[in-house]
Amino acid sequence: MWQIRPGLEAVKSYHVPDVAWPVKLDANERAEDLPPSVKSALGERLAAVAANRYPEIGQHTLKAALADGLGLTPENIALGNGSSELLAAICRVFGGPGRKIVYPNPSFSMYPIYALLADSQPVTVELDAGFVLAPEKILTVARQEQASLIVISNPNNPTGGMLSTKAVERIVAGADCPVVLDEAYGDFAGQSAFKLLGKYPNLVIARTFSKAYGLAAARVGYIMAGKEIIALVGKMLLPYHLNAFSLAAALVAWELRAEFAPGIAGTVAERERLAAALAAMPTIEVFPSAANFLLIRCGQAKELAAYLAGQGIGVRDFTAAPRLAGCLRVTVGAATENDAFLAATGKFFEI
Ligand SMILES: *Cc1c(COP(=O)(O)O)cnc(C)c1O
């Protein structure tokens, strides 16, 4: 008999269909390729990477650029292969046998997997009706369970809802453990808990280049926190875990981040247009979103997803997920893609 790691039997493999949809509204990616100026700079930088050399061991260049732009020091920043790697590493830092990691439900489906991979027990706190997180509720559960870590996606994937910075502060100030605020979609929200970082040593903010900055292919994310937490997370990461091509790509995107502002503003405008058009359809309920996607609830949701797929439009089907019966998540795409989605949805419901 093979001696497989105890607990691994409880871990589900992450599965999403790998389909090259003509209208791809299923993964919350940036709809368009990179802005042309970024794209051409990226080509030059990638060509200049010394492929025969290991990457910088301390990842100084990107950390210094981020720190400089953010008004932090490089010791306040850790880089990861997507923010995913960092979220998993933080769960290992504060997790372990007997430890409990608390997060809301519904939220990002990877949080329980990170907890289990850290040999920790995932503990969920139900969002209220309308998918709102009550700060007192998560604090109470965290205290009762003597949680070692709280993880909150803000805006929340897949519901789109956003906690105010005041509510975030209540949680961070009231928690006896570190709190990870996953701001993967923060660029679309127009607000961030960033200013709380200096005040609360138990706050960790995670961000990514995968969404607003259009670098999902490169897999680069970062966390910001006090030096102690950053040093602990650093112990969990393997040397050279981020490749030099991805480091170079993220550096270009960061240096030219102003180039992304029009795209982000455009996505926010499209989100509002899409939400209004969907809300006008009598068969559909739309949840408020501060991200680059919308959660909708309707009858025949599974059939709608299948119909859209037949039209080459991919959306994310959450109908089988707890609390999300009848729900689909639609990424805000380019205007033409959103029009195609709206037209097909209207047609399906014969509106
Ligand atoms: C997309 C996403 C991430 C970031 O993923 P990367 O690993 O950085 O690509 C993190 N958290 C949530 C909630 C997400 O939806």
Short mmCIF file of C-alpha atoms and ligand atoms in Angstrom, two decimals:
data_model
loop_
_atom_site.label_atom_id
_atom_site.label_comp_id
_atom_site.label_asym_id
_atom_site.label_seq_id
_atom_site.Cartn_x
_atom_site.Cartn_y
_atom_site.Cartn_z
CA MET A 1 0.00 0.00 0.00
CA TRP A 2 1.25 3.49 -0.80
CA GLN A 3 1.40 5.82 2.16
CA ILE A 4 -0.40 8.83 0.77
CA ARG A 5 -0.48 12.05 2.81
CA PRO A 6 -3.35 11.91 5.33
CA GLY A 7 -6.16 14.32 4.45
CA LEU A 8 -5.44 14.41 0.72
CA GLU A 9 -8.51 12.26 0.09
CA ALA A 10 -10.67 15.20 1.23
CA VAL A 11 -9.11 17.61 -1.29
CA LYS A 12 -11.09 18.10 -4.49
CA SER A 13 -9.21 18.77 -7.72
CA TYR A 14 -9.92 22.25 -9.07
CA HIS A 15 -11.75 21.80 -12.33
CA VAL A 16 -12.92 24.32 -14.89
CA PRO A 17 -13.65 23.39 -18.49
CA ASP A 18 -10.80 24.44 -20.77
CA VAL A 19 -12.77 25.82 -23.71
CA ALA A 20 -11.56 28.50 -26.14
CA TRP A 21 -14.93 30.27 -26.23
CA PRO A 22 -15.31 32.81 -29.07
CA VAL A 23 -16.94 35.02 -26.41
CA LYS A 24 -15.06 34.16 -23.23
CA LEU A 25 -16.93 35.45 -20.19
CA ASP A 26 -16.07 32.65 -17.78
CA ALA A 27 -12.74 33.48 -16.09
CA ASN A 28 -12.78 37.18 -15.13
CA GLU A 29 -9.82 37.93 -17.38
CA ARG A 30 -9.15 41.23 -19.07
CA ALA A 31 -11.19 41.09 -22.28
CA GLU A 32 -8.59 42.57 -24.58
CA ASP A 33 -4.92 41.81 -25.02
CA LEU A 34 -2.50 44.23 -23.35
CA PRO A 35 -2.53 47.91 -24.35
CA PRO A 36 -0.30 48.17 -27.47
CA SER A 37 2.39 50.25 -25.71
CA VAL A 38 2.63 47.63 -22.94
CA LYS A 39 2.62 44.80 -25.44
CA SER A 40 5.55 46.19 -27.40
CA ALA A 41 7.55 47.05 -24.26
CA LEU A 42 6.86 43.52 -23.04
CA GLY A 43 8.27 42.02 -26.24
CA GLU A 44 11.49 43.96 -25.79
CA ARG A 45 11.87 43.07 -22.13
CA LEU A 46 11.20 39.38 -22.68
CA ALA A 47 13.76 39.29 -25.49
CA ALA A 48 16.31 40.80 -23.09
CA VAL A 49 15.81 38.20 -20.34
CA ALA A 50 18.96 36.12 -19.77
CA ALA A 51 17.30 32.75 -20.25
CA ASN A 52 20.43 30.83 -19.25
CA ARG A 53 20.54 32.48 -15.82
CA TYR A 54 18.40 31.81 -12.76
CA PRO A 55 16.10 34.70 -11.90
CA GLU A 56 17.09 37.22 -9.21
CA ILE A 57 17.01 35.26 -5.97
CA GLY A 58 15.56 38.14 -3.96
CA GLN A 59 13.28 39.42 -6.74
CA HIS A 60 14.63 42.85 -5.84
CA THR A 61 13.76 44.70 -9.03
CA LEU A 62 10.02 44.06 -9.03
CA LYS A 63 9.72 44.34 -5.25
CA ALA A 64 11.53 47.69 -5.29
CA ALA A 65 9.33 49.01 -8.10
CA LEU A 66 6.15 47.93 -6.30
CA ALA A 67 7.38 49.30 -2.98
CA ASP A 68 8.31 52.59 -4.58
CA GLY A 69 4.93 53.02 -6.24
CA LEU A 70 3.00 51.95 -3.15
CA GLY A 71 4.98 53.86 -0.54
CA LEU A 72 6.07 50.67 1.21
CA THR A 73 9.44 49.00 1.67
CA PRO A 74 10.42 45.81 -0.22
CA GLU A 75 10.26 43.98 3.14
CA ASN A 76 6.51 44.64 3.14
CA ILE A 77 6.01 42.71 -0.09
CA ALA A 78 6.09 39.06 -1.15
CA LEU A 79 5.70 37.94 -4.76
CA GLY A 80 4.01 34.78 -5.95
CA ASN A 81 3.06 32.67 -8.94
CA GLY A 82 -0.26 34.39 -9.02
CA SER A 83 -1.67 35.53 -5.71
CA SER A 84 -2.84 31.90 -5.48
CA GLU A 85 0.62 30.75 -4.46
CA LEU A 86 0.73 33.37 -1.72
CA LEU A 87 -2.77 32.59 -0.41
CA ALA A 88 -1.79 28.93 -0.19
CA ALA A 89 1.50 29.86 1.53
CA ILE A 90 -0.25 32.05 4.14
CA CYS A 91 -2.61 29.17 4.91
CA ARG A 92 0.44 26.97 5.52
CA VAL A 93 2.09 29.64 7.70
CA PHE A 94 -0.90 30.02 10.00
CA GLY A 95 -2.42 26.59 9.45
CA GLY A 96 -1.47 23.07 10.42
CA PRO A 97 -3.18 20.16 12.18
CA GLY A 98 -5.95 21.37 14.48
CA ARG A 99 -5.91 24.91 13.11
CA LYS A 100 -9.01 26.54 11.67
CA ILE A 101 -9.20 28.89 8.72
CA VAL A 102 -12.38 30.97 8.46
CA TYR A 103 -13.82 32.45 5.27
CA PRO A 104 -17.28 33.41 3.99
CA ASN A 105 -19.61 31.26 1.92
CA PRO A 106 -20.19 31.69 -0.96
CA SER A 107 -16.68 32.84 -1.83
CA PHE A 108 -13.62 31.75 -3.79
CA SER A 109 -13.75 27.98 -4.20
CA MET A 110 -9.98 27.66 -3.69
CA TYR A 111 -9.99 28.85 -0.05
CA PRO A 112 -11.09 25.48 1.37
CA ILE A 113 -8.54 23.74 -0.84
CA TYR A 114 -5.71 25.94 0.46
CA ALA A 115 -6.88 25.26 4.02
CA LEU A 116 -6.98 21.49 3.50
CA LEU A 117 -3.59 21.47 1.77
CA ALA A 118 -2.28 23.22 4.89
CA ASP A 119 -3.74 20.35 6.98
CA SER A 120 -6.15 22.88 8.48
CA GLN A 121 -9.88 22.80 8.94
CA PRO A 122 -11.90 25.10 6.66
CA VAL A 123 -14.71 26.87 8.53
CA THR A 124 -17.34 28.84 6.61
CA VAL A 125 -19.42 31.82 7.69
CA GLU A 126 -22.61 32.26 5.70
CA LEU A 127 -23.13 35.54 3.91
CA ASP A 128 -26.47 37.15 4.74
CA ALA A 129 -29.32 37.39 2.23
CA GLY A 130 -28.14 39.41 -0.76
CA PHE A 131 -24.69 37.94 -0.15
CA VAL A 132 -23.56 40.57 2.35
CA LEU A 133 -20.90 39.76 4.95
CA ALA A 134 -21.74 40.86 8.50
CA PRO A 135 -18.47 41.81 10.26
CA GLU A 136 -19.77 40.74 13.70
CA LYS A 137 -20.77 37.35 12.36
CA ILE A 138 -17.34 36.44 11.00
CA LEU A 139 -15.67 37.81 14.14
CA THR A 140 -17.93 35.72 16.37
CA VAL A 141 -17.24 32.54 14.43
CA ALA A 142 -13.50 33.26 14.34
CA ARG A 143 -13.49 33.73 18.11
CA GLN A 144 -15.65 30.69 18.85
CA GLU A 145 -13.48 28.50 16.66
CA GLN A 146 -10.24 30.13 17.81
CA ALA A 147 -9.41 30.61 14.15
CA SER A 148 -5.77 31.02 13.19
CA LEU A 149 -6.60 32.88 9.97
CA ILE A 150 -9.49 34.75 8.31
CA VAL A 151 -9.60 35.04 4.51
CA ILE A 152 -11.97 37.47 2.77
CA SER A 153 -12.26 38.17 -0.95
CA ASN A 154 -13.11 41.87 -1.39
CA PRO A 155 -14.83 42.36 -3.81
CA ASN A 156 -16.10 38.84 -3.29
CA ASN A 157 -15.77 36.25 -6.02
CA PRO A 158 -18.27 34.98 -7.23
CA THR A 159 -20.93 37.28 -5.76
CA GLY A 160 -19.31 40.64 -6.59
CA GLY A 161 -20.23 42.31 -3.29
CA MET A 162 -17.89 44.73 -1.56
CA LEU A 163 -17.30 45.39 2.11
CA SER A 164 -16.72 49.02 2.99
CA THR A 165 -13.27 49.90 4.31
CA LYS A 166 -14.99 50.68 7.61
CA ALA A 167 -16.40 47.15 7.80
CA VAL A 168 -13.00 45.73 6.88
CA GLU A 169 -11.45 47.76 9.67
CA ARG A 170 -13.96 46.40 12.18
CA ILE A 171 -12.98 42.87 11.24
CA VAL A 172 -9.24 43.49 11.24
CA ALA A 173 -9.36 45.45 14.50
CA GLY A 174 -11.61 42.87 16.18
CA ALA A 175 -9.84 39.70 15.04
CA ASP A 176 -7.38 37.85 17.26
CA CYS A 177 -5.68 36.38 14.20
CA PRO A 178 -4.28 37.59 10.87
CA VAL A 179 -6.83 38.63 8.25
CA VAL A 180 -6.11 38.20 4.55
CA LEU A 181 -8.00 40.60 2.34
CA ASP A 182 -7.90 39.21 -1.19
CA GLU A 183 -8.19 42.27 -3.43
CA ALA A 184 -7.87 40.38 -6.74
CA TYR A 185 -10.66 42.63 -8.10
CA GLY A 186 -9.81 45.73 -6.09
CA ASP A 187 -8.87 47.74 -9.18
CA PHE A 188 -12.50 47.66 -10.34
CA ALA A 189 -13.86 48.67 -6.95
CA GLY A 190 -12.43 52.15 -6.59
CA GLN A 191 -11.58 51.48 -2.95
CA SER A 192 -9.02 49.44 -1.05
CA ALA A 193 -8.14 48.71 2.55
CA PHE A 194 -4.57 49.68 1.69
CA LYS A 195 -4.47 52.59 4.10
CA LEU A 196 -5.14 50.23 7.02
CA LEU A 197 -1.88 48.36 6.44
CA GLY A 198 0.29 50.63 8.59
CA LYS A 199 -2.21 50.54 11.44
CA TYR A 200 -2.90 46.80 11.77
CA PRO A 201 -0.02 44.30 11.87
CA ASN A 202 -2.50 41.43 11.40
CA LEU A 203 -3.68 42.69 7.99
CA VAL A 204 -2.46 41.08 4.76
CA ILE A 205 -3.62 42.41 1.39
CA ALA A 206 -3.30 40.21 -1.70
CA ARG A 207 -3.32 41.56 -5.25
CA THR A 208 -2.74 40.11 -8.68
CA PHE A 209 -1.63 41.02 -12.18
CA SER A 210 -4.04 38.40 -13.57
CA LYS A 211 -7.22 40.46 -13.77
CA ALA A 212 -7.11 44.24 -14.30
CA TYR A 213 -3.51 44.12 -15.56
CA GLY A 214 -4.17 41.48 -18.19
CA LEU A 215 -1.31 39.15 -17.27
CA ALA A 216 -3.22 35.99 -16.36
CA ALA A 217 -0.79 34.06 -18.58
CA ALA A 218 2.25 35.20 -16.58
CA ARG A 219 0.95 34.17 -13.11
CA VAL A 220 2.17 36.99 -10.88
CA GLY A 221 0.62 38.28 -7.67
CA TYR A 222 1.83 39.95 -4.51
CA ILE A 223 0.92 40.43 -0.89
CA MET A 224 1.50 43.45 1.30
CA ALA A 225 1.85 43.11 5.07
CA GLY A 226 4.12 43.83 8.00
CA LYS A 227 7.69 42.58 7.80
CA GLU A 228 7.09 39.68 10.21
CA ILE A 229 4.32 38.12 8.15
CA ILE A 230 6.23 38.69 4.90
CA ALA A 231 9.29 36.93 6.36
CA LEU A 232 7.15 33.96 7.47
CA VAL A 233 5.54 33.64 4.05
CA GLY A 234 9.02 33.86 2.49
CA LYS A 235 10.03 30.70 4.34
CA MET A 236 7.21 28.81 2.62
CA LEU A 237 8.20 29.80 -0.92
CA LEU A 238 10.80 27.86 -2.89
CA PRO A 239 13.87 29.66 -4.22
CA TYR A 240 13.34 30.88 -7.81
CA HIS A 241 9.61 30.11 -7.62
CA LEU A 242 8.86 32.98 -9.98
CA ASN A 243 10.45 32.74 -13.41
CA ALA A 244 12.36 35.65 -14.95
CA PHE A 245 9.91 36.07 -17.86
CA SER A 246 6.98 36.56 -15.50
CA LEU A 247 8.97 38.92 -13.29
CA ALA A 248 9.86 40.98 -16.37
CA ALA A 249 6.25 40.99 -17.58
CA ALA A 250 4.90 42.16 -14.22
CA LEU A 251 7.55 44.88 -14.02
CA VAL A 252 6.51 46.27 -17.41
CA ALA A 253 2.82 46.22 -16.46
CA TRP A 254 3.59 47.98 -13.17
CA GLU A 255 5.81 50.63 -14.77
CA LEU A 256 3.17 51.31 -17.41
CA ARG A 257 0.18 50.85 -15.09
CA ALA A 258 -1.31 54.20 -16.10
CA GLU A 259 -1.92 52.63 -19.54
CA PHE A 260 -4.44 50.28 -17.94
CA ALA A 261 -6.60 53.00 -16.38
CA PRO A 262 -8.79 53.57 -19.46
CA GLY A 263 -9.42 49.83 -19.78
CA ILE A 264 -10.38 49.54 -16.12
CA ALA A 265 -12.72 52.55 -16.38
CA GLY A 266 -14.21 51.03 -19.54
CA THR A 267 -14.85 47.74 -17.77
CA VAL A 268 -16.56 49.52 -14.88
CA ALA A 269 -18.77 51.44 -17.33
CA GLU A 270 -19.60 48.23 -19.20
CA ARG A 271 -20.38 46.49 -15.89
CA GLU A 272 -22.95 49.16 -15.09
CA ARG A 273 -24.44 49.00 -18.58
CA LEU A 274 -24.62 45.20 -18.46
CA ALA A 275 -26.11 45.20 -14.95
CA ALA A 276 -28.82 47.69 -15.96
CA ALA A 277 -29.70 45.75 -19.11
CA LEU A 278 -29.91 42.46 -17.19
CA ALA A 279 -31.91 44.02 -14.36
CA ALA A 280 -34.41 45.20 -16.95
CA MET A 281 -35.06 41.56 -17.93
CA PRO A 282 -37.96 40.41 -15.73
CA THR A 283 -36.62 36.86 -15.46
CA ILE A 284 -33.20 37.81 -14.08
CA GLU A 285 -31.94 38.93 -10.68
CA VAL A 286 -28.59 40.77 -10.73
CA PHE A 287 -26.44 41.16 -7.62
CA PRO A 288 -24.53 44.41 -7.07
CA SER A 289 -20.92 44.04 -8.18
CA ALA A 290 -17.77 46.06 -7.56
CA ALA A 291 -15.70 43.67 -9.68
CA ASN A 292 -15.33 42.85 -13.39
CA PHE A 293 -18.10 40.26 -13.32
CA LEU A 294 -21.77 39.98 -12.42
CA LEU A 295 -23.55 37.21 -10.56
CA ILE A 296 -27.04 36.63 -11.91
CA ARG A 297 -29.81 34.34 -10.68
CA CYS A 298 -32.64 33.09 -12.84
CA GLY A 299 -34.87 30.13 -13.56
CA GLN A 300 -33.50 27.65 -16.11
CA ALA A 301 -29.97 28.90 -15.40
CA LYS A 302 -28.38 25.63 -16.45
CA GLU A 303 -30.35 25.66 -19.68
CA LEU A 304 -29.37 29.28 -20.28
CA ALA A 305 -25.67 28.40 -19.82
CA ALA A 306 -26.05 25.54 -22.29
CA TYR A 307 -27.85 27.78 -24.79
CA LEU A 308 -25.11 30.42 -24.48
CA ALA A 309 -22.47 27.74 -24.97
CA GLY A 310 -24.22 26.75 -28.18
CA GLN A 311 -23.80 30.36 -29.31
CA GLY A 312 -20.08 30.27 -28.47
CA ILE A 313 -20.52 32.26 -25.26
CA GLY A 314 -18.86 30.84 -22.14
CA VAL A 315 -20.07 31.88 -18.68
CA ARG A 316 -19.35 30.25 -15.31
CA ASP A 317 -22.07 27.92 -14.08
CA PHE A 318 -22.45 28.00 -10.28
CA THR A 319 -25.84 26.28 -10.21
CA ALA A 320 -24.45 23.24 -8.35
CA ALA A 321 -22.52 25.29 -5.74
CA PRO A 322 -23.87 25.70 -2.19
CA ARG A 323 -26.24 28.70 -1.89
CA LEU A 324 -25.83 29.46 -5.60
CA ALA A 325 -28.70 27.49 -7.14
CA GLY A 326 -29.79 29.25 -10.33
CA CYS A 327 -26.64 31.39 -10.42
CA LEU A 328 -24.28 32.12 -13.28
CA ARG A 329 -21.23 34.38 -13.15
CA VAL A 330 -20.66 36.52 -16.21
CA THR A 331 -17.37 38.31 -16.76
CA VAL A 332 -17.70 41.84 -18.11
CA GLY A 333 -16.17 41.55 -21.56
CA ALA A 334 -15.61 43.93 -24.43
CA ALA A 335 -18.73 45.89 -25.45
CA THR A 336 -19.36 43.63 -28.46
CA GLU A 337 -19.08 40.53 -26.27
CA ASN A 338 -21.47 41.95 -23.71
CA ASP A 339 -23.90 42.80 -26.52
CA ALA A 340 -23.67 39.22 -27.81
CA PHE A 341 -24.36 37.89 -24.31
CA LEU A 342 -27.31 40.25 -23.79
CA ALA A 343 -28.81 39.44 -27.18
CA ALA A 344 -28.52 35.68 -26.66
CA THR A 345 -29.91 35.88 -23.12
CA GLY A 346 -32.85 38.00 -24.30
CA LYS A 347 -33.49 35.51 -27.05
CA PHE A 348 -33.40 32.55 -24.66
CA PHE A 349 -36.02 34.15 -22.44
CA GLU A 350 -37.93 35.41 -25.51
CA ILE A 351 -37.79 38.95 -24.19
C1 LIG B 1 -8.51 35.37 -9.78
C2 LIG B 1 -8.47 35.37 -8.30
C3 LIG B 1 -7.28 35.39 -7.60
C4 LIG B 1 -5.96 35.55 -8.26
O1 LIG B 1 -5.50 34.52 -8.94
P1 LIG B 1 -4.00 34.54 -9.48
O2 LIG B 1 -3.41 33.34 -8.86
O3 LIG B 1 -3.34 35.80 -9.01
O4 LIG B 1 -4.15 34.48 -10.94
C5 LIG B 1 -7.29 35.42 -6.23
N1 LIG B 1 -8.45 35.44 -5.56
C6 LIG B 1 -9.62 35.45 -6.18
C7 LIG B 1 -10.85 35.54 -5.38
C8 LIG B 1 -9.68 35.39 -7.57
O5 LIG B 1 -10.86 35.37 -8.18
#
